[in-house]
Amino acid sequence: MTHPPAASKAKRKADDRDRKRRDREEMRQAGIPDQRMLDAAIVDALRDAILDQGGIHAPAEMALFKEILKRSAETLRDRRQKGIPLNRANMHSAIANRLIPMPD
């Protein structure tokens, strides 16, 4: 099996970056939210729904909250932030604090 020349691979990568950049700009121009904005809106809605209910009191609510924490943590597992692996305990705290902020 032969591999494509490095220049060809670099060109494909550059073309792909340019295509994605154009796609993102088209989405912005069309008023379509990007993934980060959507994710933030979903998290804000979850947080507001929890707070509107007065927090988590019933066992069923706690079970749902724990499931959200678990799934969020699974999504972040093995990810890095600027090359530094995420700390599991700190990740859980950050997710929980994002969903239910501590009172000031």
PDB file of N, CA and C in Angstrom:
ATOM      1  N   MET A   1       0.838  -1.171   0.000  1.00  0.00           N
ATOM      2  CA  MET A   1       0.000   0.000   0.000  1.00  0.00           C
ATOM      3  C   MET A   1       0.889   1.243   0.000  1.00  0.00           C
ATOM      4  N   THR A   2       0.641   2.132  -0.921  1.00  0.00           N
ATOM      5  CA  THR A   2       1.429   3.352  -0.981  1.00  0.00           C
ATOM      6  C   THR A   2       0.655   4.491  -0.335  1.00  0.00           C
ATOM      7  N   HIS A   3       1.392   5.375   0.274  1.00  0.00           N
ATOM      8  CA  HIS A   3       0.787   6.531   0.920  1.00  0.00           C
ATOM      9  C   HIS A   3       0.934   7.749   0.025  1.00  0.00           C
ATOM     10  N   PRO A   4      -0.039   8.656   0.035  1.00  0.00           N
ATOM     11  CA  PRO A   4       0.067   9.860  -0.792  1.00  0.00           C
ATOM     12  C   PRO A   4       1.213  10.737  -0.308  1.00  0.00           C
ATOM     13  N   PRO A   5       1.794  11.491  -1.197  1.00  0.00           N
ATOM     14  CA  PRO A   5       2.882  12.384  -0.792  1.00  0.00           C
ATOM     15  C   PRO A   5       2.418  13.370   0.279  1.00  0.00           C
ATOM     16  N   ALA A   6       3.352  13.809   1.113  1.00  0.00           N
ATOM     17  CA  ALA A   6       3.035  14.723   2.215  1.00  0.00           C
ATOM     18  C   ALA A   6       2.417  16.020   1.709  1.00  0.00           C
ATOM     19  N   ALA A   7       2.912  16.514   0.572  1.00  0.00           N
ATOM     20  CA  ALA A   7       2.377  17.773   0.031  1.00  0.00           C
ATOM     21  C   ALA A   7       0.906  17.616  -0.315  1.00  0.00           C
ATOM     22  N   SER A   8       0.547  16.464  -0.865  1.00  0.00           N
ATOM     23  CA  SER A   8      -0.844  16.191  -1.219  1.00  0.00           C
ATOM     24  C   SER A   8      -1.713  16.125   0.039  1.00  0.00           C
ATOM     25  N   LYS A   9      -1.170  15.502   1.078  1.00  0.00           N
ATOM     26  CA  LYS A   9      -1.902  15.393   2.338  1.00  0.00           C
ATOM     27  C   LYS A   9      -2.079  16.783   2.956  1.00  0.00           C
ATOM     28  N   ALA A  10      -1.045  17.585   2.928  1.00  0.00           N
ATOM     29  CA  ALA A  10      -1.127  18.941   3.480  1.00  0.00           C
ATOM     30  C   ALA A  10      -2.135  19.775   2.694  1.00  0.00           C
ATOM     31  N   LYS A  11      -2.168  19.609   1.398  1.00  0.00           N
ATOM     32  CA  LYS A  11      -3.123  20.345   0.556  1.00  0.00           C
ATOM     33  C   LYS A  11      -4.547  19.949   0.903  1.00  0.00           C
ATOM     34  N   ARG A  12      -4.786  18.641   1.064  1.00  0.00           N
ATOM     35  CA  ARG A  12      -6.125  18.166   1.431  1.00  0.00           C
ATOM     36  C   ARG A  12      -6.553  18.739   2.781  1.00  0.00           C
ATOM     37  N   LYS A  13      -5.624  18.758   3.737  1.00  0.00           N
ATOM     38  CA  LYS A  13      -5.935  19.311   5.053  1.00  0.00           C
ATOM     39  C   LYS A  13      -6.272  20.794   4.956  1.00  0.00           C
ATOM     40  N   ALA A  14      -5.476  21.522   4.184  1.00  0.00           N
ATOM     41  CA  ALA A  14      -5.728  22.956   4.009  1.00  0.00           C
ATOM     42  C   ALA A  14      -7.071  23.186   3.316  1.00  0.00           C
ATOM     43  N   ASP A  15      -7.358  22.385   2.301  1.00  0.00           N
ATOM     44  CA  ASP A  15      -8.641  22.503   1.605  1.00  0.00           C
ATOM     45  C   ASP A  15      -9.801  22.197   2.544  1.00  0.00           C
ATOM     46  N   ASP A  16      -9.613  21.183   3.380  1.00  0.00           N
ATOM     47  CA  ASP A  16     -10.662  20.808   4.327  1.00  0.00           C
ATOM     48  C   ASP A  16     -10.893  21.931   5.349  1.00  0.00           C
ATOM     49  N   ARG A  17      -9.804  22.525   5.861  1.00  0.00           N
ATOM     50  CA  ARG A  17      -9.932  23.656   6.791  1.00  0.00           C
ATOM     51  C   ARG A  17     -10.679  24.810   6.136  1.00  0.00           C
ATOM     52  N   ASP A  18     -10.314  25.115   4.874  1.00  0.00           N
ATOM     53  CA  ASP A  18     -10.979  26.204   4.159  1.00  0.00           C
ATOM     54  C   ASP A  18     -12.460  25.912   3.949  1.00  0.00           C
ATOM     55  N   ARG A  19     -12.779  24.677   3.601  1.00  0.00           N
ATOM     56  CA  ARG A  19     -14.177  24.297   3.395  1.00  0.00           C
ATOM     57  C   ARG A  19     -14.969  24.445   4.692  1.00  0.00           C
ATOM     58  N   LYS A  20     -14.401  23.970   5.787  1.00  0.00           N
ATOM     59  CA  LYS A  20     -15.083  24.079   7.078  1.00  0.00           C
ATOM     60  C   LYS A  20     -15.255  25.536   7.486  1.00  0.00           C
ATOM     61  N   ARG A  21     -14.243  26.349   7.220  1.00  0.00           N
ATOM     62  CA  ARG A  21     -14.332  27.777   7.531  1.00  0.00           C
ATOM     63  C   ARG A  21     -15.464  28.419   6.730  1.00  0.00           C
ATOM     64  N   ARG A  22     -15.548  28.090   5.437  1.00  0.00           N
ATOM     65  CA  ARG A  22     -16.630  28.623   4.594  1.00  0.00           C
ATOM     66  C   ARG A  22     -17.988  28.152   5.088  1.00  0.00           C
ATOM     67  N   ASP A  23     -18.069  26.857   5.446  1.00  0.00           N
ATOM     68  CA  ASP A  23     -19.331  26.301   5.955  1.00  0.00           C
ATOM     69  C   ASP A  23     -19.779  27.029   7.225  1.00  0.00           C
ATOM     70  N   ARG A  24     -18.811  27.264   8.142  1.00  0.00           N
ATOM     71  CA  ARG A  24     -19.160  27.971   9.386  1.00  0.00           C
ATOM     72  C   ARG A  24     -19.624  29.392   9.097  1.00  0.00           C
ATOM     73  N   GLU A  25     -18.971  30.055   8.156  1.00  0.00           N
ATOM     74  CA  GLU A  25     -19.363  31.421   7.805  1.00  0.00           C
ATOM     75  C   GLU A  25     -20.757  31.430   7.177  1.00  0.00           C
ATOM     76  N   GLU A  26     -21.037  30.464   6.316  1.00  0.00           N
ATOM     77  CA  GLU A  26     -22.379  30.371   5.715  1.00  0.00           C
ATOM     78  C   GLU A  26     -23.431  30.160   6.786  1.00  0.00           C
ATOM     79  N   MET A  27     -23.112  29.326   7.776  1.00  0.00           N
ATOM     80  CA  MET A  27     -24.053  29.091   8.868  1.00  0.00           C
ATOM     81  C   MET A  27     -24.287  30.388   9.657  1.00  0.00           C
ATOM     82  N   ARG A  28     -23.191  31.118   9.928  1.00  0.00           N
ATOM     83  CA  ARG A  28     -23.336  32.396  10.652  1.00  0.00           C
ATOM     84  C   ARG A  28     -24.213  33.356   9.870  1.00  0.00           C
ATOM     85  N   GLN A  29     -23.961  33.465   8.564  1.00  0.00           N
ATOM     86  CA  GLN A  29     -24.723  34.380   7.724  1.00  0.00           C
ATOM     87  C   GLN A  29     -26.198  33.984   7.654  1.00  0.00           C
ATOM     88  N   ALA A  30     -26.472  32.684   7.755  1.00  0.00           N
ATOM     89  CA  ALA A  30     -27.852  32.196   7.703  1.00  0.00           C
ATOM     90  C   ALA A  30     -28.527  32.264   9.082  1.00  0.00           C
ATOM     91  N   GLY A  31     -27.749  32.667  10.098  1.00  0.00           N
ATOM     92  CA  GLY A  31     -28.320  32.762  11.440  1.00  0.00           C
ATOM     93  C   GLY A  31     -28.444  31.421  12.141  1.00  0.00           C
ATOM     94  N   ILE A  32     -27.663  30.429  11.722  1.00  0.00           N
ATOM     95  CA  ILE A  32     -27.688  29.106  12.343  1.00  0.00           C
ATOM     96  C   ILE A  32     -26.669  29.083  13.479  1.00  0.00           C
ATOM     97  N   PRO A  33     -27.073  28.716  14.699  1.00  0.00           N
ATOM     98  CA  PRO A  33     -26.119  28.703  15.811  1.00  0.00           C
ATOM     99  C   PRO A  33     -25.067  27.613  15.635  1.00  0.00           C
ATOM    100  N   ASP A  34     -23.857  27.892  16.135  1.00  0.00           N
ATOM    101  CA  ASP A  34     -22.810  26.881  16.067  1.00  0.00           C
ATOM    102  C   ASP A  34     -22.985  25.884  17.216  1.00  0.00           C
ATOM    103  N   GLN A  35     -22.167  24.833  17.217  1.00  0.00           N
ATOM    104  CA  GLN A  35     -22.306  23.768  18.210  1.00  0.00           C
ATOM    105  C   GLN A  35     -22.096  24.263  19.637  1.00  0.00           C
ATOM    106  N   ARG A  36     -21.113  25.132  19.842  1.00  0.00           N
ATOM    107  CA  ARG A  36     -20.866  25.626  21.206  1.00  0.00           C
ATOM    108  C   ARG A  36     -22.060  26.416  21.723  1.00  0.00           C
ATOM    109  N   MET A  37     -22.652  27.233  20.850  1.00  0.00           N
ATOM    110  CA  MET A  37     -23.804  28.020  21.261  1.00  0.00           C
ATOM    111  C   MET A  37     -24.987  27.099  21.588  1.00  0.00           C
ATOM    112  N   LEU A  38     -25.185  26.078  20.777  1.00  0.00           N
ATOM    113  CA  LEU A  38     -26.264  25.117  21.033  1.00  0.00           C
ATOM    114  C   LEU A  38     -26.033  24.383  22.347  1.00  0.00           C
ATOM    115  N   ASP A  39     -24.793  23.923  22.551  1.00  0.00           N
ATOM    116  CA  ASP A  39     -24.472  23.199  23.780  1.00  0.00           C
ATOM    117  C   ASP A  39     -24.707  24.082  25.003  1.00  0.00           C
ATOM    118  N   ALA A  40     -24.277  25.332  24.926  1.00  0.00           N
ATOM    119  CA  ALA A  40     -24.467  26.253  26.046  1.00  0.00           C
ATOM    120  C   ALA A  40     -25.955  26.485  26.306  1.00  0.00           C
ATOM    121  N   ALA A  41     -26.740  26.618  25.246  1.00  0.00           N
ATOM    122  CA  ALA A  41     -28.179  26.835  25.412  1.00  0.00           C
ATOM    123  C   ALA A  41     -28.843  25.625  26.070  1.00  0.00           C
ATOM    124  N   ILE A  42     -28.430  24.430  25.685  1.00  0.00           N
ATOM    125  CA  ILE A  42     -28.999  23.209  26.270  1.00  0.00           C
ATOM    126  C   ILE A  42     -28.641  23.120  27.758  1.00  0.00           C
ATOM    127  N   VAL A  43     -27.384  23.391  28.085  1.00  0.00           N
ATOM    128  CA  VAL A  43     -26.960  23.341  29.485  1.00  0.00           C
ATOM    129  C   VAL A  43     -27.699  24.406  30.296  1.00  0.00           C
ATOM    130  N   ASP A  44     -27.818  25.609  29.745  1.00  0.00           N
ATOM    131  CA  ASP A  44     -28.538  26.668  30.452  1.00  0.00           C
ATOM    132  C   ASP A  44     -29.994  26.271  30.696  1.00  0.00           C
ATOM    133  N   ALA A  45     -30.619  25.650  29.709  1.00  0.00           N
ATOM    134  CA  ALA A  45     -32.010  25.218  29.854  1.00  0.00           C
ATOM    135  C   ALA A  45     -32.131  24.135  30.924  1.00  0.00           C
ATOM    136  N   LEU A  46     -31.204  23.183  30.935  1.00  0.00           N
ATOM    137  CA  LEU A  46     -31.223  22.144  31.980  1.00  0.00           C
ATOM    138  C   LEU A  46     -31.063  22.781  33.360  1.00  0.00           C
ATOM    139  N   ARG A  47     -30.101  23.673  33.479  1.00  0.00           N
ATOM    140  CA  ARG A  47     -29.868  24.345  34.758  1.00  0.00           C
ATOM    141  C   ARG A  47     -31.107  25.113  35.202  1.00  0.00           C
ATOM    142  N   ASP A  48     -31.691  25.887  34.286  1.00  0.00           N
ATOM    143  CA  ASP A  48     -32.870  26.681  34.635  1.00  0.00           C
ATOM    144  C   ASP A  48     -34.045  25.786  35.033  1.00  0.00           C
ATOM    145  N   ALA A  49     -34.201  24.662  34.336  1.00  0.00           N
ATOM    146  CA  ALA A  49     -35.291  23.737  34.680  1.00  0.00           C
ATOM    147  C   ALA A  49     -35.094  23.177  36.083  1.00  0.00           C
ATOM    148  N   ILE A  50     -33.858  22.851  36.425  1.00  0.00           N
ATOM    149  CA  ILE A  50     -33.572  22.326  37.764  1.00  0.00           C
ATOM    150  C   ILE A  50     -33.843  23.405  38.810  1.00  0.00           C
ATOM    151  N   LEU A  51     -33.354  24.622  38.562  1.00  0.00           N
ATOM    152  CA  LEU A  51     -33.536  25.707  39.529  1.00  0.00           C
ATOM    153  C   LEU A  51     -34.999  26.124  39.648  1.00  0.00           C
ATOM    154  N   ASP A  52     -35.737  26.090  38.535  1.00  0.00           N
ATOM    155  CA  ASP A  52     -37.156  26.448  38.566  1.00  0.00           C
ATOM    156  C   ASP A  52     -37.954  25.481  39.430  1.00  0.00           C
ATOM    157  N   GLN A  53     -37.475  24.265  39.533  1.00  0.00           N
ATOM    158  CA  GLN A  53     -38.152  23.261  40.354  1.00  0.00           C
ATOM    159  C   GLN A  53     -37.716  23.359  41.812  1.00  0.00           C
ATOM    160  N   GLY A  54     -36.873  24.330  42.122  1.00  0.00           N
ATOM    161  CA  GLY A  54     -36.412  24.492  43.500  1.00  0.00           C
ATOM    162  C   GLY A  54     -35.250  23.583  43.835  1.00  0.00           C
ATOM    163  N   GLY A  55     -34.571  23.109  42.848  1.00  0.00           N
ATOM    164  CA  GLY A  55     -33.431  22.224  43.079  1.00  0.00           C
ATOM    165  C   GLY A  55     -33.827  20.771  42.918  1.00  0.00           C
ATOM    166  N   ILE A  56     -33.022  19.921  43.493  1.00  0.00           N
ATOM    167  CA  ILE A  56     -33.242  18.485  43.379  1.00  0.00           C
ATOM    168  C   ILE A  56     -33.600  17.951  44.756  1.00  0.00           C
ATOM    169  N   HIS A  57     -34.820  17.453  44.870  1.00  0.00           N
ATOM    170  CA  HIS A  57     -35.291  16.986  46.174  1.00  0.00           C
ATOM    171  C   HIS A  57     -35.742  15.526  46.129  1.00  0.00           C
ATOM    172  N   ALA A  58     -36.496  15.174  45.123  1.00  0.00           N
ATOM    173  CA  ALA A  58     -37.059  13.825  45.057  1.00  0.00           C
ATOM    174  C   ALA A  58     -36.021  12.842  44.530  1.00  0.00           C
ATOM    175  N   PRO A  59     -36.133  11.577  44.926  1.00  0.00           N
ATOM    176  CA  PRO A  59     -35.199  10.556  44.437  1.00  0.00           C
ATOM    177  C   PRO A  59     -35.156  10.469  42.906  1.00  0.00           C
ATOM    178  N   ALA A  60     -36.306  10.617  42.269  1.00  0.00           N
ATOM    179  CA  ALA A  60     -36.331  10.527  40.807  1.00  0.00           C
ATOM    180  C   ALA A  60     -35.549  11.678  40.182  1.00  0.00           C
ATOM    181  N   GLU A  61     -35.668  12.877  40.773  1.00  0.00           N
ATOM    182  CA  GLU A  61     -34.909  14.023  40.276  1.00  0.00           C
ATOM    183  C   GLU A  61     -33.413  13.802  40.464  1.00  0.00           C
ATOM    184  N   MET A  62     -33.041  13.263  41.623  1.00  0.00           N
ATOM    185  CA  MET A  62     -31.621  13.000  41.893  1.00  0.00           C
ATOM    186  C   MET A  62     -31.094  11.944  40.928  1.00  0.00           C
ATOM    187  N   ALA A  63     -31.899  10.930  40.638  1.00  0.00           N
ATOM    188  CA  ALA A  63     -31.470   9.890  39.700  1.00  0.00           C
ATOM    189  C   ALA A  63     -31.235  10.487  38.313  1.00  0.00           C
ATOM    190  N   LEU A  64     -32.118  11.378  37.889  1.00  0.00           N
ATOM    191  CA  LEU A  64     -31.962  12.020  36.590  1.00  0.00           C
ATOM    192  C   LEU A  64     -30.712  12.902  36.582  1.00  0.00           C
ATOM    193  N   PHE A  65     -30.508  13.662  37.651  1.00  0.00           N
ATOM    194  CA  PHE A  65     -29.335  14.527  37.748  1.00  0.00           C
ATOM    195  C   PHE A  65     -28.057  13.699  37.687  1.00  0.00           C
ATOM    196  N   LYS A  66     -28.029  12.590  38.423  1.00  0.00           N
ATOM    197  CA  LYS A  66     -26.842  11.718  38.407  1.00  0.00           C
ATOM    198  C   LYS A  66     -26.608  11.142  37.017  1.00  0.00           C
ATOM    199  N   GLU A  67     -27.671  10.806  36.312  1.00  0.00           N
ATOM    200  CA  GLU A  67     -27.542  10.278  34.952  1.00  0.00           C
ATOM    201  C   GLU A  67     -26.969  11.341  34.003  1.00  0.00           C
ATOM    202  N   ILE A  68     -27.425  12.580  34.156  1.00  0.00           N
ATOM    203  CA  ILE A  68     -26.886  13.675  33.340  1.00  0.00           C
ATOM    204  C   ILE A  68     -25.399  13.864  33.640  1.00  0.00           C
ATOM    205  N   LEU A  69     -25.037  13.856  34.930  1.00  0.00           N
ATOM    206  CA  LEU A  69     -23.628  13.976  35.303  1.00  0.00           C
ATOM    207  C   LEU A  69     -22.803  12.838  34.701  1.00  0.00           C
ATOM    208  N   LYS A  70     -23.318  11.621  34.817  1.00  0.00           N
ATOM    209  CA  LYS A  70     -22.600  10.447  34.315  1.00  0.00           C
ATOM    210  C   LYS A  70     -22.380  10.536  32.810  1.00  0.00           C
ATOM    211  N   ARG A  71     -23.437  10.868  32.087  1.00  0.00           N
ATOM    212  CA  ARG A  71     -23.317  10.941  30.630  1.00  0.00           C
ATOM    213  C   ARG A  71     -22.417  12.088  30.195  1.00  0.00           C
ATOM    214  N   SER A  72     -22.506  13.212  30.899  1.00  0.00           N
ATOM    215  CA  SER A  72     -21.628  14.338  30.584  1.00  0.00           C
ATOM    216  C   SER A  72     -20.168  13.949  30.811  1.00  0.00           C
ATOM    217  N   ALA A  73     -19.906  13.289  31.929  1.00  0.00           N
ATOM    218  CA  ALA A  73     -18.540  12.860  32.239  1.00  0.00           C
ATOM    219  C   ALA A  73     -18.033  11.849  31.208  1.00  0.00           C
ATOM    220  N   GLU A  74     -18.900  10.935  30.773  1.00  0.00           N
ATOM    221  CA  GLU A  74     -18.497   9.966  29.743  1.00  0.00           C
ATOM    222  C   GLU A  74     -18.124  10.670  28.445  1.00  0.00           C
ATOM    223  N   THR A  75     -18.853  11.731  28.125  1.00  0.00           N
ATOM    224  CA  THR A  75     -18.558  12.493  26.918  1.00  0.00           C
ATOM    225  C   THR A  75     -17.185  13.149  27.019  1.00  0.00           C
ATOM    226  N   LEU A  76     -16.815  13.581  28.211  1.00  0.00           N
ATOM    227  CA  LEU A  76     -15.538  14.271  28.411  1.00  0.00           C
ATOM    228  C   LEU A  76     -14.371  13.328  28.688  1.00  0.00           C
ATOM    229  N   ARG A  77     -14.657  12.053  28.941  1.00  0.00           N
ATOM    230  CA  ARG A  77     -13.604  11.103  29.272  1.00  0.00           C
ATOM    231  C   ARG A  77     -12.553  11.067  28.166  1.00  0.00           C
ATOM    232  N   ASP A  78     -11.311  11.018  28.569  1.00  0.00           N
ATOM    233  CA  ASP A  78     -10.157  10.930  27.672  1.00  0.00           C
ATOM    234  C   ASP A  78      -9.932  12.192  26.845  1.00  0.00           C
ATOM    235  N   ARG A  79     -10.635  13.261  27.148  1.00  0.00           N
ATOM    236  CA  ARG A  79     -10.375  14.513  26.441  1.00  0.00           C
ATOM    237  C   ARG A  79      -9.293  15.290  27.163  1.00  0.00           C
ATOM    238  N   ARG A  80      -8.701  16.203  26.414  1.00  0.00           N
ATOM    239  CA  ARG A  80      -7.647  17.054  26.952  1.00  0.00           C
ATOM    240  C   ARG A  80      -8.007  18.499  26.682  1.00  0.00           C
ATOM    241  N   GLN A  81      -7.509  19.359  27.537  1.00  0.00           N
ATOM    242  CA  GLN A  81      -7.692  20.792  27.344  1.00  0.00           C
ATOM    243  C   GLN A  81      -6.307  21.397  27.198  1.00  0.00           C
ATOM    244  N   LYS A  82      -5.996  21.827  25.983  1.00  0.00           N
ATOM    245  CA  LYS A  82      -4.674  22.358  25.652  1.00  0.00           C
ATOM    246  C   LYS A  82      -3.594  21.377  26.063  1.00  0.00           C
ATOM    247  N   GLY A  83      -3.823  20.093  25.768  1.00  0.00           N
ATOM    248  CA  GLY A  83      -2.836  19.047  26.012  1.00  0.00           C
ATOM    249  C   GLY A  83      -2.855  18.455  27.407  1.00  0.00           C
ATOM    250  N   ILE A  84      -3.638  19.018  28.310  1.00  0.00           N
ATOM    251  CA  ILE A  84      -3.677  18.529  29.690  1.00  0.00           C
ATOM    252  C   ILE A  84      -4.922  17.666  29.867  1.00  0.00           C
ATOM    253  N   PRO A  85      -4.735  16.423  30.350  1.00  0.00           N
ATOM    254  CA  PRO A  85      -5.908  15.567  30.551  1.00  0.00           C
ATOM    255  C   PRO A  85      -6.835  16.135  31.611  1.00  0.00           C
ATOM    256  N   LEU A  86      -8.132  15.936  31.421  1.00  0.00           N
ATOM    257  CA  LEU A  86      -9.112  16.409  32.390  1.00  0.00           C
ATOM    258  C   LEU A  86      -9.089  15.518  33.627  1.00  0.00           C
ATOM    259  N   ASN A  87      -9.195  16.135  34.795  1.00  0.00           N
ATOM    260  CA  ASN A  87      -9.223  15.424  36.061  1.00  0.00           C
ATOM    261  C   ASN A  87     -10.656  14.990  36.342  1.00  0.00           C
ATOM    262  N   ARG A  88     -10.850  13.713  36.578  1.00  0.00           N
ATOM    263  CA  ARG A  88     -12.199  13.161  36.735  1.00  0.00           C
ATOM    264  C   ARG A  88     -12.997  13.844  37.850  1.00  0.00           C
ATOM    265  N   ALA A  89     -12.410  13.988  39.015  1.00  0.00           N
ATOM    266  CA  ALA A  89     -13.127  14.603  40.143  1.00  0.00           C
ATOM    267  C   ALA A  89     -13.459  16.065  39.840  1.00  0.00           C
ATOM    268  N   ASN A  90     -12.495  16.789  39.308  1.00  0.00           N
ATOM    269  CA  ASN A  90     -12.741  18.194  38.979  1.00  0.00           C
ATOM    270  C   ASN A  90     -13.766  18.321  37.862  1.00  0.00           C
ATOM    271  N   MET A  91     -13.758  17.365  36.939  1.00  0.00           N
ATOM    272  CA  MET A  91     -14.711  17.369  35.837  1.00  0.00           C
ATOM    273  C   MET A  91     -16.133  17.213  36.384  1.00  0.00           C
ATOM    274  N   HIS A  92     -16.331  16.285  37.313  1.00  0.00           N
ATOM    275  CA  HIS A  92     -17.656  16.072  37.913  1.00  0.00           C
ATOM    276  C   HIS A  92     -18.127  17.334  38.627  1.00  0.00           C
ATOM    277  N   SER A  93     -17.224  17.956  39.380  1.00  0.00           N
ATOM    278  CA  SER A  93     -17.586  19.184  40.097  1.00  0.00           C
ATOM    279  C   SER A  93     -17.943  20.292  39.119  1.00  0.00           C
ATOM    280  N   ALA A  94     -17.168  20.415  38.054  1.00  0.00           N
ATOM    281  CA  ALA A  94     -17.423  21.471  37.066  1.00  0.00           C
ATOM    282  C   ALA A  94     -18.782  21.272  36.391  1.00  0.00           C
ATOM    283  N   ILE A  95     -19.103  20.027  36.063  1.00  0.00           N
ATOM    284  CA  ILE A  95     -20.400  19.737  35.423  1.00  0.00           C
ATOM    285  C   ILE A  95     -21.533  20.071  36.389  1.00  0.00           C
ATOM    286  N   ALA A  96     -21.417  19.604  37.623  1.00  0.00           N
ATOM    287  CA  ALA A  96     -22.462  19.852  38.623  1.00  0.00           C
ATOM    288  C   ALA A  96     -22.623  21.348  38.865  1.00  0.00           C
ATOM    289  N   ASN A  97     -21.510  22.073  38.974  1.00  0.00           N
ATOM    290  CA  ASN A  97     -21.585  23.513  39.220  1.00  0.00           C
ATOM    291  C   ASN A  97     -22.143  24.261  38.021  1.00  0.00           C
ATOM    292  N   ARG A  98     -21.951  23.723  36.839  1.00  0.00           N
ATOM    293  CA  ARG A  98     -22.514  24.366  35.640  1.00  0.00           C
ATOM    294  C   ARG A  98     -24.020  24.169  35.607  1.00  0.00           C
ATOM    295  N   LEU A  99     -24.472  22.990  36.013  1.00  0.00           N
ATOM    296  CA  LEU A  99     -25.904  22.697  36.009  1.00  0.00           C
ATOM    297  C   LEU A  99     -26.622  23.374  37.173  1.00  0.00           C
ATOM    298  N   ILE A 100     -26.009  23.337  38.343  1.00  0.00           N
ATOM    299  CA  ILE A 100     -26.604  23.966  39.527  1.00  0.00           C
ATOM    300  C   ILE A 100     -25.523  24.815  40.190  1.00  0.00           C
ATOM    301  N   PRO A 101     -25.441  26.092  39.792  1.00  0.00           N
ATOM    302  CA  PRO A 101     -24.394  26.961  40.349  1.00  0.00           C
ATOM    303  C   PRO A 101     -24.542  27.120  41.867  1.00  0.00           C
ATOM    304  N   MET A 102     -23.427  27.207  42.529  1.00  0.00           N
ATOM    305  CA  MET A 102     -23.435  27.430  43.968  1.00  0.00           C
ATOM    306  C   MET A 102     -23.888  28.869  44.223  1.00  0.00           C
ATOM    307  N   PRO A 103     -24.699  29.093  45.258  1.00  0.00           N
ATOM    308  CA  PRO A 103     -25.149  30.454  45.553  1.00  0.00           C
ATOM    309  C   PRO A 103     -23.949  31.323  45.958  1.00  0.00           C
ATOM    310  N   ASP A 104     -24.041  32.600  45.590  1.00  0.00           N
ATOM    311  CA  ASP A 104     -22.946  33.541  45.940  1.00  0.00           C
ATOM    312  C   ASP A 104     -22.973  33.914  47.395  1.00  0.00           C
TER     313      ASP A 104
END
